[in-house]
Amino acid sequence: MAPFLSSSIPLLLLSFLPLLSLSFSTVDQPYKTYIIRIDSQSKPSIFPTHYNWYTTEFTSTPQILHTYDTVFHGFSAILTPDRAATLSQHPSVLAVIEDQRKQLHTTRSPQFLGLRNQRGLWSDSNYGSDVIIGVLDTGIWPERRSFSDVNLGPVPGRWKGICEVGERFTARNCNKKLIGARFFTKGHEAVGGAMGPISPINDTLEFKSPRDADGHGTHTASTAAGRHAFRASMEGFAAGIAKGVAPKARLAVYKVCWKNAGCFDSDILAAFDAAVKDGVDVISISIGGGNGISAPYYLDPIAIGAYGAASRGVFVSSSAGNDGPNFMSVTNLAPWIVTVGAGTIDRSFPAVVVLGNGKKLSGVSLYAGLPLSGKMYPLVYPGKSGVLAASLCMENSLDPKMVRGKIVVCDRGSSPRVAKGLVVKKAGGVGMILANGVSNGEGLVGDAHLIPACALGSDEGDAVKAYVSSTSNPVATISFKGTVIGIKPAPVVASFSGRGPNGISPEILKPDLIAPGVNILAAWTDAAGPTGLESDPRKTEFNILSGTSMACPHVSGAAALLKSAHPDWSPAAIRSAMMTTANTFNNLNQPMTDEATGKVSSPYDLGAGHLNLDRAMDPGLVYDITNYDYVNFLCGIGYGPRVIQVITRSPVSCPVKKPLPENLNYPSLAALFSSSAKGASSKTFIRTVTNVGQPNAVYRFTIQAPKGVTVTVKPRKLVFTEAVKKRSFIVTITANTRNLSMGDSGAVFGSISWSDGKHVVRSPIVVAQMDPL
């Protein structure tokens, strides 16, 4: 069933998405959940409310799941495909979108961002105490120290939210820190995902309330805004003081994801609607699609909900996805969303594999159990048999006779990393070496394994397998080194972080920037062990996770601090401040590298660079964007007024002359040249900057031109005064793409920087050969 516009022309079939269709069977016809976008201005005056209208004219009351009236106008309902198709013909229906399942993109990081106690942004913003961060995730474990309200002032008076009660969650679980909590089940329940102490989905413990059974939501919320918690660690790893980026910011949690069941678009959209109505200032959503495939903006409820939020002044940050280092794998692409990739920090948890031939191979591990104490054990690689399931250590794939009493080499992929160790343990193995494949490269993340285990990069993994094949009696042991701080180089772009270019609008660079997302310590639920496996009985107050899910809340917390210090800044201005001041050099003062390849990273990997909050507080100039600008951008990419209204709620009109999408006032520039272009071609960009620094300032530009490309800028300087806050400039990029050495990325990169001697306002430049998508 394709989503429909009311013109009756089918839009893209959503079967291309790597998501699960939401359907269940009845005797007569399969029912599905649909999101219905209504032109709210069409409501006949005879109906007192939109809900009256919906239930009378479009569907019956029992079929309606959610009604939307803030970021979106319409409702979600359980319908047959035939009924959905009929509704799509109604003149007041703008779109019918089939509900889809999304997935989660799963103590030193604040200091690594440049934050220090009583200095800089933490001091100037009072740690964000007047700002409210809404977290759309798996809920929260409210008893954690990270959510204490000790010494916090009153709840901001503009707050309109509630503390929704439910299973093991009462109004007393909210306080002056956790000021609101809601949960959204209807989209999930519509497909048979019943709730209760034990969900029938994989016999999983779950709570029909804001309480977090998974841990992911507790982790992201405390990363963004956790209070100072002394003597924090995960079984001794990363010991110290845990704190979020904005420790005094208020939290409102919106539980839209359910353990082992995903997150449903209809529930996510309802949470956006509630969060904006409640009065949040920032929305943090570490959720998205998979495999780097994204729906058009008008079919993507995250993009639609985020526009409704951003258009009302709410900053929205989202994770870039974990399908890197694949080309064009970044998700959450709308230009009104801040898309965050992941980088490493200067802390690691090293482990060493020692082979019988004396070779030592470096890896990582968060194993905290009894050590192997240097004892050498027989080493086996089940993949030698040629059976793929055995090489991946899948459930029931290992022969106990082969692995009992041995260290087992398992290939990464197809099942959770920690689950492979459990398979080894069940088969009698004493340890595991987890070997990356080529697709993961040298990217490593620590896991709290249940048996002695170590993750190795692709090259080291190949070395282990070669050793196993080269001797009749291979042996090995694993040594665990605890926590090591001061790792260099850092940051490095995480191998899993979603990569550009933007698969929907390549004129807009995505990701926007990167933030810490590897081996991040934050609060955890009591309902799951650190591995998240049902068989893991351990309890821990804090856990260490990796993913762009962990990077996103760093930016959400940063936005809260910037909003507190600069309450008049728009979401676009806050993003601009982060992007134009981001770092592109590591702690060796060298260009940042890519963990997957070891080579210098590009804007397709890290966007504008790595978040640096000290500089973002005082960026000098910002690139602001209005709702009108976003509408022109949507016109420029070929959307008609009726399609745009699916996103914007309000009717719009497009200019007679089609706008150029690359002229959206974004803090980056992407010049796309057709593959059929002959000779040199030029692209012209118009940008406008707003002075937020000293009133009287003169800025001059510096160009780092992409190799083989000519970049010119007019005027040569920007002069600001008390009366003149905004200045525009024109950038012309000229290239013969047939003569450019573009490499695997299909692009060359550079930058333009404006400086007044104090501030440096930098924007990346991308020049690519790419035909319209």
mmCIF file of C-alpha atoms in Angstrom, residues 205-330:
data_model
loop_
_atom_site.group_PDB
_atom_site.id
_atom_site.type_symbol
_atom_site.label_atom_id
_atom_site.label_comp_id
_atom_site.label_asym_id
_atom_site.label_seq_id
_atom_site.Cartn_x
_atom_site.Cartn_y
_atom_site.Cartn_z
ATOM 1 C CA LEU A 205 10.266 -7.158 30.918
ATOM 2 C CA GLU A 206 8.543 -3.877 30.077
ATOM 3 C CA PHE A 207 6.574 -1.220 31.945
ATOM 4 C CA LYS A 208 3.436 0.489 30.670
ATOM 5 C CA SER A 209 4.666 3.796 32.020
ATOM 6 C CA PRO A 210 7.579 6.212 31.527
ATOM 7 C CA ARG A 211 9.818 3.793 33.451
ATOM 8 C CA ASP A 212 12.737 2.561 31.341
ATOM 9 C CA ALA A 213 13.077 -1.201 30.897
ATOM 10 C CA ASP A 214 15.733 -0.903 28.189
ATOM 11 C CA GLY A 215 18.314 1.580 29.547
ATOM 12 C CA HIS A 216 18.852 3.567 26.359
ATOM 13 C CA GLY A 217 16.591 6.446 27.405
ATOM 14 C CA THR A 218 18.108 6.715 30.872
ATOM 15 C CA HIS A 219 21.566 6.828 29.270
ATOM 16 C CA THR A 220 20.730 9.533 26.712
ATOM 17 C CA ALA A 221 18.826 11.679 29.230
ATOM 18 C CA SER A 222 21.706 11.652 31.706
ATOM 19 C CA THR A 223 24.228 12.315 28.917
ATOM 20 C CA ALA A 224 22.352 15.474 27.981
ATOM 21 C CA ALA A 225 21.511 16.750 31.459
ATOM 22 C CA GLY A 226 22.616 14.394 34.239
ATOM 23 C CA ARG A 227 23.543 15.930 37.596
ATOM 24 C CA HIS A 228 27.024 15.483 39.078
ATOM 25 C CA ALA A 229 27.332 11.923 40.445
ATOM 26 C CA PHE A 230 30.493 11.151 42.419
ATOM 27 C CA ARG A 231 32.190 7.743 42.456
ATOM 28 C CA ALA A 232 30.536 6.759 39.197
ATOM 29 C CA SER A 233 31.744 3.828 37.108
ATOM 30 C CA MET A 234 30.636 0.748 35.229
ATOM 31 C CA GLU A 235 32.064 -2.147 37.255
ATOM 32 C CA GLY A 236 35.195 -0.083 37.894
ATOM 33 C CA PHE A 237 35.624 1.210 34.340
ATOM 34 C CA ALA A 238 35.653 4.983 33.666
ATOM 35 C CA ALA A 239 35.652 5.742 37.406
ATOM 36 C CA GLY A 240 35.156 9.353 38.427
ATOM 37 C CA ILE A 241 32.429 12.003 38.418
ATOM 38 C CA ALA A 242 29.641 11.430 35.908
ATOM 39 C CA LYS A 243 27.757 14.495 34.695
ATOM 40 C CA GLY A 244 25.742 15.543 31.706
ATOM 41 C CA VAL A 245 26.546 18.383 29.354
ATOM 42 C CA ALA A 246 23.865 20.639 30.933
ATOM 43 C CA PRO A 247 23.719 19.363 34.536
ATOM 44 C CA LYS A 248 21.028 21.764 35.742
ATOM 45 C CA ALA A 249 18.781 21.680 32.674
ATOM 46 C CA ARG A 250 15.314 20.272 33.299
ATOM 47 C CA LEU A 251 14.278 16.993 31.730
ATOM 48 C CA ALA A 252 10.992 15.895 30.225
ATOM 49 C CA VAL A 253 10.919 12.324 28.955
ATOM 50 C CA TYR A 254 8.624 10.948 26.274
ATOM 51 C CA LYS A 255 8.696 7.170 26.082
ATOM 52 C CA VAL A 256 8.098 6.181 22.460
ATOM 53 C CA CYS A 257 10.341 3.120 22.176
ATOM 54 C CA TRP A 258 9.625 -0.262 23.716
ATOM 55 C CA LYS A 259 12.164 -2.906 24.579
ATOM 56 C CA ASN A 260 12.880 -5.226 21.656
ATOM 57 C CA ALA A 261 9.922 -3.715 19.815
ATOM 58 C CA GLY A 262 11.205 -0.486 18.288
ATOM 59 C CA CYS A 263 9.576 2.925 18.032
ATOM 60 C CA PHE A 264 6.506 3.616 15.916
ATOM 61 C CA ASP A 265 6.073 6.727 13.794
ATOM 62 C CA SER A 266 2.554 7.392 15.035
ATOM 63 C CA ASP A 267 3.788 7.417 18.648
ATOM 64 C CA ILE A 268 6.873 9.505 17.796
ATOM 65 C CA LEU A 269 4.709 12.137 16.104
ATOM 66 C CA ALA A 270 2.385 12.205 19.127
ATOM 67 C CA ALA A 271 5.412 12.767 21.376
ATOM 68 C CA PHE A 272 6.645 15.671 19.225
ATOM 69 C CA ASP A 273 3.159 17.148 19.438
ATOM 70 C CA ALA A 274 3.061 16.811 23.231
ATOM 71 C CA ALA A 275 6.624 18.038 23.809
ATOM 72 C CA VAL A 276 6.133 21.272 21.897
ATOM 73 C CA LYS A 277 2.770 21.867 23.573
ATOM 74 C CA ASP A 278 4.361 21.161 26.980
ATOM 75 C CA GLY A 279 6.974 23.866 26.465
ATOM 76 C CA VAL A 280 10.321 22.139 25.874
ATOM 77 C CA ASP A 281 13.195 24.195 24.452
ATOM 78 C CA VAL A 282 15.230 21.306 23.041
ATOM 79 C CA ILE A 283 14.202 17.910 21.660
ATOM 80 C CA SER A 284 16.724 15.080 21.648
ATOM 81 C CA ILE A 285 15.821 12.063 19.516
ATOM 82 C CA SER A 286 18.353 9.261 19.037
ATOM 83 C CA ILE A 287 16.027 7.335 16.728
ATOM 84 C CA GLY A 288 15.848 6.776 12.995
ATOM 85 C CA GLY A 289 15.768 4.384 10.107
ATOM 86 C CA GLY A 290 18.450 1.886 9.208
ATOM 87 C CA ASN A 291 20.733 1.041 6.294
ATOM 88 C CA GLY A 292 21.080 4.699 5.397
ATOM 89 C CA ILE A 293 17.783 4.789 3.492
ATOM 90 C CA SER A 294 15.544 7.737 4.279
ATOM 91 C CA ALA A 295 12.011 8.610 3.232
ATOM 92 C CA PRO A 296 11.243 11.964 1.590
ATOM 93 C CA TYR A 297 10.630 14.676 4.142
ATOM 94 C CA TYR A 298 6.849 14.658 3.588
ATOM 95 C CA LEU A 299 6.696 10.915 4.374
ATOM 96 C CA ASP A 300 9.004 11.029 7.386
ATOM 97 C CA PRO A 301 7.166 11.719 10.670
ATOM 98 C CA ILE A 302 10.458 12.579 12.410
ATOM 99 C CA ALA A 303 11.161 15.247 9.783
ATOM 100 C CA ILE A 304 7.550 16.466 9.963
ATOM 101 C CA GLY A 305 7.470 16.582 13.763
ATOM 102 C CA ALA A 306 10.881 18.243 13.873
ATOM 103 C CA TYR A 307 9.752 20.958 11.473
ATOM 104 C CA GLY A 308 6.735 21.680 13.646
ATOM 105 C CA ALA A 309 9.079 21.987 16.622
ATOM 106 C CA ALA A 310 11.784 24.050 14.925
ATOM 107 C CA SER A 311 9.220 26.409 13.410
ATOM 108 C CA ARG A 312 8.192 27.244 17.000
ATOM 109 C CA GLY A 313 11.732 27.855 18.188
ATOM 110 C CA VAL A 314 12.511 24.384 19.538
ATOM 111 C CA PHE A 315 15.996 23.050 18.754
ATOM 112 C CA VAL A 316 15.896 19.438 17.478
ATOM 113 C CA SER A 317 18.985 17.222 17.459
ATOM 114 C CA SER A 318 19.016 13.684 16.136
ATOM 115 C CA SER A 319 21.477 10.871 15.623
ATOM 116 C CA ALA A 320 23.079 10.325 12.221
ATOM 117 C CA GLY A 321 22.663 6.537 12.346
ATOM 118 C CA ASN A 322 25.133 3.716 12.851
ATOM 119 C CA ASP A 323 25.468 2.377 9.296
ATOM 120 C CA GLY A 324 28.891 3.908 8.629
ATOM 121 C CA PRO A 325 31.377 3.814 7.147
ATOM 122 C CA ASN A 326 29.124 3.110 4.164
ATOM 123 C CA PHE A 327 28.772 5.929 1.656
ATOM 124 C CA MET A 328 25.493 7.912 1.945
ATOM 125 C CA SER A 329 24.526 6.119 5.180
ATOM 126 C CA VAL A 330 23.586 9.208 7.224
#
